[in-house]
Every structure is written in C-alpha cells, then in structure tokens.
C-alpha cells in the first residue's frame, strides 16, 4: 500500500476553498479538481460507472509525486470507495488501483486491490457497485475495473450506504508543469449513476472548480491544467 501520503484514503467532502489553486514559486498547484453529486437523506447510490482513458506518461518523472484520476462514492460517515488511475513517478507508470476505506470510527480495516500496470491510451471502465444489502442494514460495495483480474478489485461493508458521488483529478506533490501529462484535459466519459430509485436525475452534478471545463450528466472534462 502506498504509504507516502494517505490522501488516497481521505474523504472528499471539504470546504470549497481547499480546492482552489494555491500560488507556488514554481507552478500553480492545487489539491484537486472535482465534480460532485449529493443525495438527500434516505437515498443512496447503488452503482457508479465511469470510462477513463489512461493519460500519457509525464515527460518529467523525477521527484516523488503521484497523480490520481478516479470516480468515487462516499458515505455520510466518511467511508470512501475509489477505482483509480494512479501514476507513480517512482515507477514511471500508470496503474489501476482500487481502494475502499471504512467510515469514521469503524474498526473495519481499509481494503485495497493489487496494483496493475496499464499502458497509456488504454480505455478502462471503473465501477463501484452495491453487491449485497442485508435486512440488518449492512451494505457491501465492490470496487473494480471491468475485464481486469479479480485481485485488482476490493470490497467494503458499511452500515451506512454511499450518498455522495465524485469525479476527481488529484495531483500529489507535483512541482513542475512537465510532471503533468501532455494532455491538459481529462474526460470522465459514459458516466452511469444509479440510485435506490433508479437512474440518477439529470443536471445535479456540481463543481466548485473553475477548471472543470465541461459538465453534463454523463461526461465531465477536467482542464485545462
């Protein structure tokens, strides 16, 4: 498991001001670019599916930095589920990585699938799906990539279902422009969002970020960086 910085397991609900760009003496850096979809009480998500294209390898892979591109579902109590495209400068490669954290105060351990190296330009479908619900109020979600080995997936059981959805691009410790991929736009495509009442209502994706270039119910474009 990546122990450099545990932000890949942290919650995504935050003050909008924390997502704004901060001035650096090298480049304009930022914590993340994101769009979100919130449900009201008693409603919850049963599935989030997103098609992602693996970006190019950044020209500069020196230094210890990481890039994350992912959809996510989060419970009100803080547990979060992420099937991620993950770039590790130490390994100069993109990987598939799945993470499932427990809600705040839970003794349930975090879960993580096996990292899987993936070539740039590959299209992958990231999925978070409710696979089991008990009468006692437990919800088991599976986090995976379609058509990839089972060991790359993970599962998590919560007593509080997912009610927040996100699409996110998140850099970690980037200090140079050349540490970003040459593409300055990232498309979260073919988004399918299912609630306990069926297909999610249109027009409810929102963002606090000025560099979410295009936002519809089934496609979100991040950029330009």
C-alpha positions as protocol buffer text, in pm:
chain_id: "A"
residue {
  index: 1
  type: UNK
  ca { x: 0 y: 0 z: 0 }
}
residue {
  index: 2
  type: UNK
  ca { x: 117 y: 349 z: -80 }
}
residue {
  index: 3
  type: UNK
  ca { x: 238 y: 493 z: 249 }
}
residue {
  index: 4
  type: UNK
  ca { x: 388 y: 815 z: 116 }
}
residue {
  index: 5
  type: UNK
  ca { x: 72 y: 1011 z: 177 }
}
residue {
  index: 6
  type: UNK
  ca { x: -263 y: 875 z: 284 }
}
residue {
  index: 7
  type: UNK
  ca { x: -472 y: 1131 z: 95 }
}
residue {
  index: 8
  type: UNK
  ca { x: -585 y: 849 z: -134 }
}
residue {
  index: 9
  type: UNK
  ca { x: -793 y: 721 z: 159 }
}
residue {
  index: 10
  type: UNK
  ca { x: -913 y: 1057 z: 285 }
}
residue {
  index: 11
  type: UNK
  ca { x: -1266 y: 1187 z: 248 }
}
residue {
  index: 12
  type: UNK
  ca { x: -1357 y: 1418 z: -36 }
}
residue {
  index: 13
  type: UNK
  ca { x: -1616 y: 1639 z: 130 }
}
residue {
  index: 14
  type: UNK
  ca { x: -1437 y: 1961 z: 212 }
}
residue {
  index: 15
  type: UNK
  ca { x: -1462 y: 2335 z: 219 }
}
residue {
  index: 16
  type: UNK
  ca { x: -1472 y: 2460 z: -141 }
}
residue {
  index: 17
  type: UNK
  ca { x: -1184 y: 2694 z: -71 }
}
residue {
  index: 18
  type: UNK
  ca { x: -948 y: 2398 z: -14 }
}
residue {
  index: 19
  type: UNK
  ca { x: -983 y: 2302 z: -380 }
}
residue {
  index: 20
  type: UNK
  ca { x: -872 y: 2638 z: -519 }
}
residue {
  index: 21
  type: UNK
  ca { x: -530 y: 2681 z: -673 }
}
residue {
  index: 22
  type: UNK
  ca { x: -255 y: 2791 z: -437 }
}
residue {
  index: 23
  type: UNK
  ca { x: 28 y: 3006 z: -569 }
}
residue {
  index: 24
  type: UNK
  ca { x: 364 y: 2827 z: -579 }
}
residue {
  index: 25
  type: UNK
  ca { x: 710 y: 2963 z: -655 }
}
residue {
  index: 26
  type: UNK
  ca { x: 732 y: 2706 z: -939 }
}
residue {
  index: 27
  type: UNK
  ca { x: 384 y: 2642 z: -1078 }
}
residue {
  index: 28
  type: UNK
  ca { x: 25 y: 2699 z: -986 }
}
residue {
  index: 29
  type: UNK
  ca { x: -57 y: 2389 z: -783 }
}
residue {
  index: 30
  type: UNK
  ca { x: -391 y: 2265 z: -649 }
}
residue {
  index: 31
  type: UNK
  ca { x: -523 y: 1994 z: -421 }
}
residue {
  index: 32
  type: UNK
  ca { x: -777 y: 1851 z: -663 }
}
residue {
  index: 33
  type: UNK
  ca { x: -1027 y: 1922 z: -938 }
}
residue {
  index: 34
  type: UNK
  ca { x: -1364 y: 1760 z: -874 }
}
residue {
  index: 35
  type: UNK
  ca { x: -1732 y: 1745 z: -952 }
}
residue {
  index: 36
  type: UNK
  ca { x: -1986 y: 1610 z: -705 }
}
residue {
  index: 37
  type: UNK
  ca { x: -2341 y: 1474 z: -686 }
}
residue {
  index: 38
  type: UNK
  ca { x: -2511 y: 1467 z: -345 }
}
residue {
  index: 39
  type: UNK
  ca { x: -2824 y: 1272 z: -249 }
}
residue {
  index: 40
  type: UNK
  ca { x: -3080 y: 1367 z: 13 }
}
residue {
  index: 41
  type: UNK
  ca { x: -3141 y: 1168 z: 333 }
}
residue {
  index: 42
  type: UNK
  ca { x: -3266 y: 809 z: 289 }
}
residue {
  index: 43
  type: UNK
  ca { x: -3140 y: 794 z: -71 }
}
residue {
  index: 44
  type: UNK
  ca { x: -2819 y: 614 z: -167 }
}
residue {
  index: 45
  type: UNK
  ca { x: -2612 y: 508 z: -465 }
}
residue {
  index: 46
  type: UNK
  ca { x: -2615 y: 153 z: -595 }
}
residue {
  index: 47
  type: UNK
  ca { x: -2363 y: 200 z: -875 }
}
residue {
  index: 48
  type: UNK
  ca { x: -2123 y: 449 z: -1029 }
}
residue {
  index: 49
  type: UNK
  ca { x: -1954 y: 357 z: -1357 }
}
residue {
  index: 50
  type: UNK
  ca { x: -1708 y: 576 z: -1550 }
}
residue {
  index: 51
  type: UNK
  ca { x: -1496 y: 521 z: -1860 }
}
residue {
  index: 52
  type: UNK
  ca { x: -1142 y: 659 z: -1831 }
}
residue {
  index: 53
  type: UNK
  ca { x: -855 y: 682 z: -2078 }
}
residue {
  index: 54
  type: UNK
  ca { x: -507 y: 630 z: -1935 }
}
residue {
  index: 55
  type: UNK
  ca { x: -313 y: 957 z: -1984 }
}
residue {
  index: 56
  type: UNK
  ca { x: 37 y: 979 z: -2130 }
}
residue {
  index: 57
  type: UNK
  ca { x: 347 y: 939 z: -1914 }
}
residue {
  index: 58
  type: UNK
  ca { x: 465 y: 1283 z: -1799 }
}
residue {
  index: 59
  type: UNK
  ca { x: 791 y: 1399 z: -1958 }
}
residue {
  index: 60
  type: UNK
  ca { x: 948 y: 1459 z: -1616 }
}
residue {
  index: 61
  type: UNK
  ca { x: 926 y: 1159 z: -1384 }
}
residue {
  index: 62
  type: UNK
  ca { x: 1188 y: 1283 z: -1136 }
}
residue {
  index: 63
  type: UNK
  ca { x: 1092 y: 1351 z: -779 }
}
residue {
  index: 64
  type: UNK
  ca { x: 840 y: 1173 z: -563 }
}
residue {
  index: 65
  type: UNK
  ca { x: 497 y: 1270 z: -695 }
}
residue {
  index: 66
  type: UNK
  ca { x: 171 y: 1099 z: -782 }
}
residue {
  index: 67
  type: UNK
  ca { x: -140 y: 1163 z: -992 }
}
residue {
  index: 68
  type: UNK
  ca { x: -488 y: 1022 z: -933 }
}
residue {
  index: 69
  type: UNK
  ca { x: -786 y: 1017 z: -1171 }
}
residue {
  index: 70
  type: UNK
  ca { x: -1098 y: 846 z: -1038 }
}
residue {
  index: 71
  type: UNK
  ca { x: -1470 y: 830 z: -966 }
}
residue {
  index: 72
  type: UNK
  ca { x: -1569 y: 780 z: -601 }
}
residue {
  index: 73
  type: UNK
  ca { x: -1862 y: 709 z: -373 }
}
residue {
  index: 74
  type: UNK
  ca { x: -1864 y: 824 z: -12 }
}
residue {
  index: 75
  type: UNK
  ca { x: -2084 y: 755 z: 288 }
}
residue {
  index: 76
  type: UNK
  ca { x: -2207 y: 1032 z: 515 }
}
residue {
  index: 77
  type: UNK
  ca { x: -2000 y: 876 z: 792 }
}
residue {
  index: 78
  type: UNK
  ca { x: -1683 y: 909 z: 587 }
}
residue {
  index: 79
  type: UNK
  ca { x: -1608 y: 576 z: 421 }
}
residue {
  index: 80
  type: UNK
  ca { x: -1495 y: 614 z: 60 }
}
residue {
  index: 81
  type: UNK
  ca { x: -1463 y: 387 z: -245 }
}
residue {
  index: 82
  type: UNK
  ca { x: -1221 y: 463 z: -531 }
}
residue {
  index: 83
  type: UNK
  ca { x: -1126 y: 278 z: -851 }
}
residue {
  index: 84
  type: UNK
  ca { x: -831 y: 490 z: -962 }
}
residue {
  index: 85
  type: UNK
  ca { x: -592 y: 550 z: -1245 }
}
residue {
  index: 86
  type: UNK
  ca { x: -278 y: 614 z: -1044 }
}
residue {
  index: 87
  type: UNK
  ca { x: 57 y: 746 z: -1168 }
}
residue {
  index: 88
  type: UNK
  ca { x: 365 y: 680 z: -956 }
}
residue {
  index: 89
  type: UNK
  ca { x: 674 y: 878 z: -1056 }
}
residue {
  index: 90
  type: UNK
  ca { x: 896 y: 631 z: -869 }
}
residue {
  index: 91
  type: UNK
  ca { x: 782 y: 357 z: -1107 }
}
residue {
  index: 92
  type: UNK
  ca { x: 725 y: 580 z: -1415 }
}
residue {
  index: 93
  type: UNK
  ca { x: 398 y: 407 z: -1492 }
}
residue {
  index: 94
  type: UNK
  ca { x: 21 y: 434 z: -1465 }
}
residue {
  index: 95
  type: UNK
  ca { x: -158 y: 170 z: -1259 }
}
residue {
  index: 96
  type: UNK
  ca { x: -508 y: 56 z: -1182 }
}
residue {
  index: 97
  type: UNK
  ca { x: -566 y: 78 z: -807 }
}
residue {
  index: 98
  type: UNK
  ca { x: -882 y: 18 z: -605 }
}
residue {
  index: 99
  type: UNK
  ca { x: -933 y: 144 z: -250 }
}
residue {
  index: 100
  type: UNK
  ca { x: -1215 y: 102 z: -1 }
}
residue {
  index: 101
  type: UNK
  ca { x: -1191 y: 277 z: 334 }
}
residue {
  index: 102
  type: UNK
  ca { x: -1407 y: 230 z: 640 }
}
residue {
  index: 103
  type: UNK
  ca { x: -1636 y: 500 z: 784 }
}
residue {
  index: 104
  type: UNK
  ca { x: -1505 y: 724 z: 1060 }
}
residue {
  index: 105
  type: UNK
  ca { x: -1471 y: 546 z: 1393 }
}
residue {
  index: 106
  type: UNK
  ca { x: -1510 y: 200 z: 1240 }
}
residue {
  index: 107
  type: UNK
  ca { x: -1281 y: -88 z: 1332 }
}
residue {
  index: 108
  type: UNK
  ca { x: -1317 y: -234 z: 981 }
}
residue {
  index: 109
  type: UNK
  ca { x: -978 y: -221 z: 802 }
}
residue {
  index: 110
  type: UNK
  ca { x: -917 y: -37 z: 476 }
}
residue {
  index: 111
  type: UNK
  ca { x: -914 y: -262 z: 171 }
}
residue {
  index: 112
  type: UNK
  ca { x: -700 y: -231 z: -143 }
}
residue {
  index: 113
  type: UNK
  ca { x: -667 y: -433 z: -462 }
}
residue {
  index: 114
  type: UNK
  ca { x: -338 y: -528 z: -624 }
}
residue {
  index: 115
  type: UNK
  ca { x: -183 y: -253 z: -840 }
}
residue {
  index: 116
  type: UNK
  ca { x: -196 y: -336 z: -1211 }
}
residue {
  index: 117
  type: UNK
  ca { x: 33 y: -158 z: -1461 }
}
residue {
  index: 118
  type: UNK
  ca { x: -164 y: -19 z: -1756 }
}
residue {
  index: 119
  type: UNK
  ca { x: -33 y: 131 z: -2086 }
}
residue {
  index: 120
  type: UNK
  ca { x: -110 y: 491 z: -2176 }
}
residue {
  index: 121
  type: UNK
  ca { x: -404 y: 533 z: -2412 }
}
residue {
  index: 122
  type: UNK
  ca { x: -590 y: 228 z: -2275 }
}
residue {
  index: 123
  type: UNK
  ca { x: -964 y: 278 z: -2214 }
}
residue {
  index: 124
  type: UNK
  ca { x: -1085 y: 127 z: -1887 }
}
residue {
  index: 125
  type: UNK
  ca { x: -1423 y: 118 z: -1713 }
}
residue {
  index: 126
  type: UNK
  ca { x: -1414 y: 191 z: -1340 }
}
residue {
  index: 127
  type: UNK
  ca { x: -1706 y: 58 z: -1136 }
}
residue {
  index: 128
  type: UNK
  ca { x: -1834 y: 90 z: -780 }
}
residue {
  index: 129
  type: UNK
  ca { x: -2132 y: -138 z: -724 }
}
residue {
  index: 130
  type: UNK
  ca { x: -2357 y: -233 z: -432 }
}
residue {
  index: 131
  type: UNK
  ca { x: -2344 y: -614 z: -444 }
}
residue {
  index: 132
  type: UNK
  ca { x: -2518 y: -704 z: -117 }
}
residue {
  index: 133
  type: UNK
  ca { x: -2765 y: -542 z: 120 }
}
residue {
  index: 134
  type: UNK
  ca { x: -2891 y: -709 z: 438 }
}
residue {
  index: 135
  type: UNK
  ca { x: -3212 y: -660 z: 633 }
}
residue {
  index: 136
  type: UNK
  ca { x: -2997 y: -561 z: 932 }
}
residue {
  index: 137
  type: UNK
  ca { x: -2871 y: -255 z: 741 }
}
residue {
  index: 138
  type: UNK
  ca { x: -2532 y: -360 z: 606 }
}
residue {
  index: 139
  type: UNK
  ca { x: -2419 y: -256 z: 258 }
}
residue {
  index: 140
  type: UNK
  ca { x: -2136 y: -431 z: 73 }
}
residue {
  index: 141
  type: UNK
  ca { x: -1980 y: -247 z: -221 }
}
residue {
  index: 142
  type: UNK
  ca { x: -1732 y: -382 z: -474 }
}
residue {
  index: 143
  type: UNK
  ca { x: -1470 y: -155 z: -634 }
}
residue {
  index: 144
  type: UNK
  ca { x: -1327 y: -283 z: -961 }
}
residue {
  index: 145
  type: UNK
  ca { x: -1232 y: -233 z: -1325 }
}
residue {
  index: 146
  type: UNK
  ca { x: -1433 y: -428 z: -1582 }
}
residue {
  index: 147
  type: UNK
  ca { x: -1246 y: -715 z: -1752 }
}
residue {
  index: 148
  type: UNK
  ca { x: -941 y: -699 z: -1525 }
}
residue {
  index: 149
  type: UNK
  ca { x: -820 y: -966 z: -1278 }
}
residue {
  index: 150
  type: UNK
  ca { x: -1023 y: -1018 z: -961 }
}
residue {
  index: 151
  type: UNK
  ca { x: -720 y: -945 z: -742 }
}
residue {
  index: 152
  type: UNK
  ca { x: -725 y: -585 z: -864 }
}
residue {
  index: 153
  type: UNK
  ca { x: -1068 y: -537 z: -701 }
}
residue {
  index: 154
  type: UNK
  ca { x: -1167 y: -488 z: -338 }
}
residue {
  index: 155
  type: UNK
  ca { x: -1483 y: -485 z: -126 }
}
residue {
  index: 156
  type: UNK
  ca { x: -1605 y: -299 z: 179 }
}
residue {
  index: 157
  type: UNK
  ca { x: -1909 y: -343 z: 406 }
}
residue {
  index: 158
  type: UNK
  ca { x: -2065 y: -38 z: 571 }
}
residue {
  index: 159
  type: UNK
  ca { x: -2364 y: 21 z: 795 }
}
residue {
  index: 160
  type: UNK
  ca { x: -2421 y: 348 z: 612 }
}
residue {
  index: 161
  type: UNK
  ca { x: -2468 y: 346 z: 231 }
}
residue {
  index: 162
  type: UNK
  ca { x: -2296 y: 579 z: -15 }
}
residue {
  index: 163
  type: UNK
  ca { x: -2480 y: 907 z: -66 }
}
residue {
  index: 164
  type: UNK
  ca { x: -2210 y: 1128 z: -224 }
}
residue {
  index: 165
  type: UNK
  ca { x: -2060 y: 1073 z: -572 }
}
residue {
  index: 166
  type: UNK
  ca { x: -1746 y: 1236 z: -711 }
}
residue {
  index: 167
  type: UNK
  ca { x: -1534 y: 1253 z: -1025 }
}
residue {
  index: 168
  type: UNK
  ca { x: -1181 y: 1366 z: -939 }
}
residue {
  index: 169
  type: UNK
  ca { x: -836 y: 1456 z: -1074 }
}
residue {
  index: 170
  type: UNK
  ca { x: -589 y: 1487 z: -785 }
}
residue {
  index: 171
  type: UNK
  ca { x: -214 y: 1562 z: -808 }
}
residue {
  index: 172
  type: UNK
  ca { x: 12 y: 1495 z: -511 }
}
residue {
  index: 173
  type: UNK
  ca { x: 346 y: 1678 z: -468 }
}
residue {
  index: 174
  type: UNK
  ca { x: 370 y: 1798 z: -829 }
}
residue {
  index: 175
  type: UNK
  ca { x: 623 y: 2082 z: -857 }
}
residue {
  index: 176
  type: UNK
  ca { x: 675 y: 2123 z: -1234 }
}
residue {
  index: 177
  type: UNK
  ca { x: 449 y: 2161 z: -1537 }
}
residue {
  index: 178
  type: UNK
  ca { x: 632 y: 1871 z: -1706 }
}
residue {
  index: 179
  type: UNK
  ca { x: 515 y: 1640 z: -1426 }
}
residue {
  index: 180
  type: UNK
  ca { x: 162 y: 1657 z: -1568 }
}
residue {
  index: 181
  type: UNK
  ca { x: 67 y: 1451 z: -1875 }
}
residue {
  index: 182
  type: UNK
  ca { x: 88 y: 1635 z: -2206 }
}
residue {
  index: 183
  type: UNK
  ca { x: -291 y: 1624 z: -2226 }
}
residue {
  index: 184
  type: UNK
  ca { x: -433 y: 1923 z: -2046 }
}
residue {
  index: 185
  type: UNK
  ca { x: -786 y: 1783 z: -2044 }
}
residue {
  index: 186
  type: UNK
  ca { x: -909 y: 1458 z: -1885 }
}
residue {
  index: 187
  type: UNK
  ca { x: -1250 y: 1319 z: -1979 }
}
residue {
  index: 188
  type: UNK
  ca { x: -1464 y: 1118 z: -1738 }
}
residue {
  index: 189
  type: UNK
  ca { x: -1689 y: 958 z: -2000 }
}
residue {
  index: 190
  type: UNK
  ca { x: -2002 y: 740 z: -2018 }
}
residue {
  index: 191
  type: UNK
  ca { x: -2088 y: 808 z: -1654 }
}
residue {
  index: 192
  type: UNK
  ca { x: -2366 y: 583 z: -1526 }
}
residue {
  index: 193
  type: UNK
  ca { x: -2504 y: 670 z: -1184 }
}
residue {
  index: 194
  type: UNK
  ca { x: -2774 y: 450 z: -1026 }
}
residue {
  index: 195
  type: UNK
  ca { x: -2959 y: 522 z: -701 }
}
residue {
  index: 196
  type: UNK
  ca { x: -3206 y: 316 z: -498 }
}
residue {
  index: 197
  type: UNK
  ca { x: -3476 y: 485 z: -708 }
}
residue {
  index: 198
  type: UNK
  ca { x: -3316 y: 406 z: -1045 }
}
residue {
  index: 199
  type: UNK
  ca { x: -3115 y: 622 z: -1283 }
}
residue {
  index: 200
  type: UNK
  ca { x: -2992 y: 938 z: -1111 }
}
residue {
  index: 201
  type: UNK
  ca { x: -3171 y: 1258 z: -1202 }
}
residue {
  index: 202
  type: UNK
  ca { x: -3006 y: 1472 z: -1468 }
}
residue {
  index: 203
  type: UNK
  ca { x: -2849 y: 1810 z: -1406 }
}
residue {
  index: 204
  type: UNK
  ca { x: -2738 y: 1756 z: -1046 }
}
residue {
  index: 205
  type: UNK
  ca { x: -2361 y: 1727 z: -1094 }
}
residue {
  index: 206
  type: UNK
  ca { x: -2197 y: 2038 z: -948 }
}
residue {
  index: 207
  type: UNK
  ca { x: -1847 y: 2177 z: -909 }
}
residue {
  index: 208
  type: UNK
  ca { x: -1663 y: 2446 z: -715 }
}
residue {
  index: 209
  type: UNK
  ca { x: -1371 y: 2445 z: -960 }
}
residue {
  index: 210
  type: UNK
  ca { x: -1322 y: 2688 z: -1249 }
}
residue {
  index: 211
  type: UNK
  ca { x: -1116 y: 2431 z: -1441 }
}
residue {
  index: 212
  type: UNK
  ca { x: -1396 y: 2180 z: -1482 }
}
residue {
  index: 213
  type: UNK
  ca { x: -1431 y: 2263 z: -1849 }
}
residue {
  index: 214
  type: UNK
  ca { x: -1743 y: 2068 z: -1943 }
}
residue {
  index: 215
  type: UNK
  ca { x: -2009 y: 1917 z: -1718 }
}
residue {
  index: 216
  type: UNK
  ca { x: -2309 y: 1705 z: -1827 }
}
residue {
  index: 217
  type: UNK
  ca { x: -2490 y: 1416 z: -1667 }
}
residue {
  index: 218
  type: UNK
  ca { x: -2275 y: 1152 z: -1838 }
}
residue {
  index: 219
  type: UNK
  ca { x: -1948 y: 1329 z: -1923 }
}
residue {
  index: 220
  type: UNK
  ca { x: -1716 y: 1555 z: -1724 }
}
residue {
  index: 221
  type: UNK
  ca { x: -1399 y: 1716 z: -1860 }
}
residue {
  index: 222
  type: UNK
  ca { x: -1124 y: 1839 z: -1627 }
}
residue {
  index: 223
  type: UNK
  ca { x: -890 y: 2106 z: -1760 }
}
residue {
  index: 224
  type: UNK
  ca { x: -707 y: 2289 z: -1880 }
}
residue {
  index: 225
  type: UNK
  ca { x: -450 y: 2230 z: -1608 }
}
